[in-house]
Amino acid sequence: MIPLEIKAVADQAPSVTTLFFDKEIGTIPGQFGMFWLPDVGQRPMSFSRSDAITVRVVGPFSQALASLEPGDVISMEGPYGNGFSLSGGRVLLIGGGFGIAPLRFLAQRCHERGARVTTMLGFRCQDDLFFEEEMSSYGDVWVATEDGSCGYEGLVSCLFEQVGYDFDQAYCCGPEPMMKAVLDHYRDRVPLQLLLERYMKCGMGLCGSCEIDGMLVCKDGPVFTPDQLGPSFGACKRDKTGRLIPLG
Ligand SMILES: Cc1cc2nc3c(=O)[nH]c(=O)nc-3n(C[C@H](O)[C@H](O)[C@H](O)COP(=O)(O)OP(=O)(O)OC[C@H]3O[C@@H](n4cnc5c(N)ncnc54)[C@H](O)[C@@H]3O)c2cc1C
Ligand code: FES
């Protein structure tokens, strides 16, 4: 376990907080750490920078994590997982919800290696939007909100035709129904990598809780290409007891 001291905390949006650590973590975009809080539990978190994670409060663990203050210390195992494979001079990033966190780190790395970065962001409403300004510093950003309070009105899919397909590589992370729509639309148009979120107990290939169509998201992923994904993607997931349930 690596002890990490919280150096600073930044609110990005209501219920979205970035925790900055006292040191850089040797990681690549798309990898995750297993973060442990005494008496609360452990959960996987992607890195939004080499020295930070960005947390959306949805339950007890994320609430406890987002309540940490500068000077507090948290333990992490990892980094785990394969991460994104960086390639191409013209890259498209498509994200929604917490999926923007690993894409922020990816945009930074793509920009540093000289790629032209275009980002599509989908949110429910303007209040949920975060990292738009940071992503704009790496390239063009297109926004869609379901209620039309910012950018185009509708799901992120309403941007597909306008943004076009002139890209060497596309990367996607967000709610699985959104990723399924991206996969169905882009799979024959642009090479695609998708970061999957599955319930994870151990994060290191031991418990099987993150299994999808014979693969372990924590070890074989969390980044997959379309040809690796089977019928469970976009259709079902395992709950905390390991039971297969339809994707909500
Ligand atoms: C590879 C990987 C990377 C991840 N990276 C991040 C990250 O960078 N930032 C982050 O905030 N979370 C991330 N998560 C999710 C995180 O691990 C936890 O699942 C999440 O924080 C919820 O834990 P909890 O105990 O607070 O809530 P729980 O009690 O586990 O869940 C409360 C409710 O929220 C729903 N829920 C769980 N996760 C989410 C979510 N992300 N968005 C919307 N609803 C959700 C659950 O289905 C449940 O209904 C990642 C997960 C994986 C597998
Ligand atoms: S989380 Fe245990 S095997 Fe993937």
Short mmCIF file of C-alpha atoms in Angstrom, two decimals, residues 93 100 103-104 107-108 111 116-121 129-143 150:
data_model
loop_
_atom_site.label_atom_id
_atom_site.label_comp_id
_atom_site.label_asym_id
_atom_site.label_seq_id
_atom_site.Cartn_x
_atom_site.Cartn_y
_atom_site.Cartn_z
CA LEU A 93 -12.19 11.84 -26.72
CA ILE A 100 -14.31 12.73 -17.89
CA LEU A 103 -10.05 11.51 -20.21
CA ARG A 104 -8.65 14.74 -18.69
CA ALA A 107 -6.04 14.69 -23.15
CA GLN A 108 -3.03 16.12 -21.32
CA HIS A 111 -1.46 17.10 -26.16
CA ARG A 116 -4.66 17.33 -32.17
CA VAL A 117 -7.23 16.67 -29.44
CA THR A 118 -11.00 17.01 -29.95
CA THR A 119 -13.34 16.29 -27.04
CA MET A 120 -17.07 15.57 -26.89
CA LEU A 121 -18.67 15.87 -23.45
CA LEU A 129 -20.37 19.90 -16.27
CA PHE A 130 -16.73 19.86 -15.19
CA PHE A 131 -13.23 19.94 -16.77
CA GLU A 132 -14.62 21.79 -19.81
CA GLU A 133 -12.10 24.61 -19.38
CA GLU A 134 -9.18 22.24 -18.83
CA MET A 135 -10.13 20.17 -21.88
CA SER A 136 -10.37 23.40 -23.92
CA SER A 137 -6.70 24.08 -23.15
CA TYR A 138 -5.85 20.84 -25.02
CA GLY A 139 -8.07 21.36 -28.09
CA ASP A 140 -11.64 21.79 -29.36
CA VAL A 141 -14.46 20.87 -26.99
CA TRP A 142 -18.06 20.07 -27.97
CA VAL A 143 -20.69 19.89 -25.23
CA CYS A 150 -25.21 24.23 -22.04
#
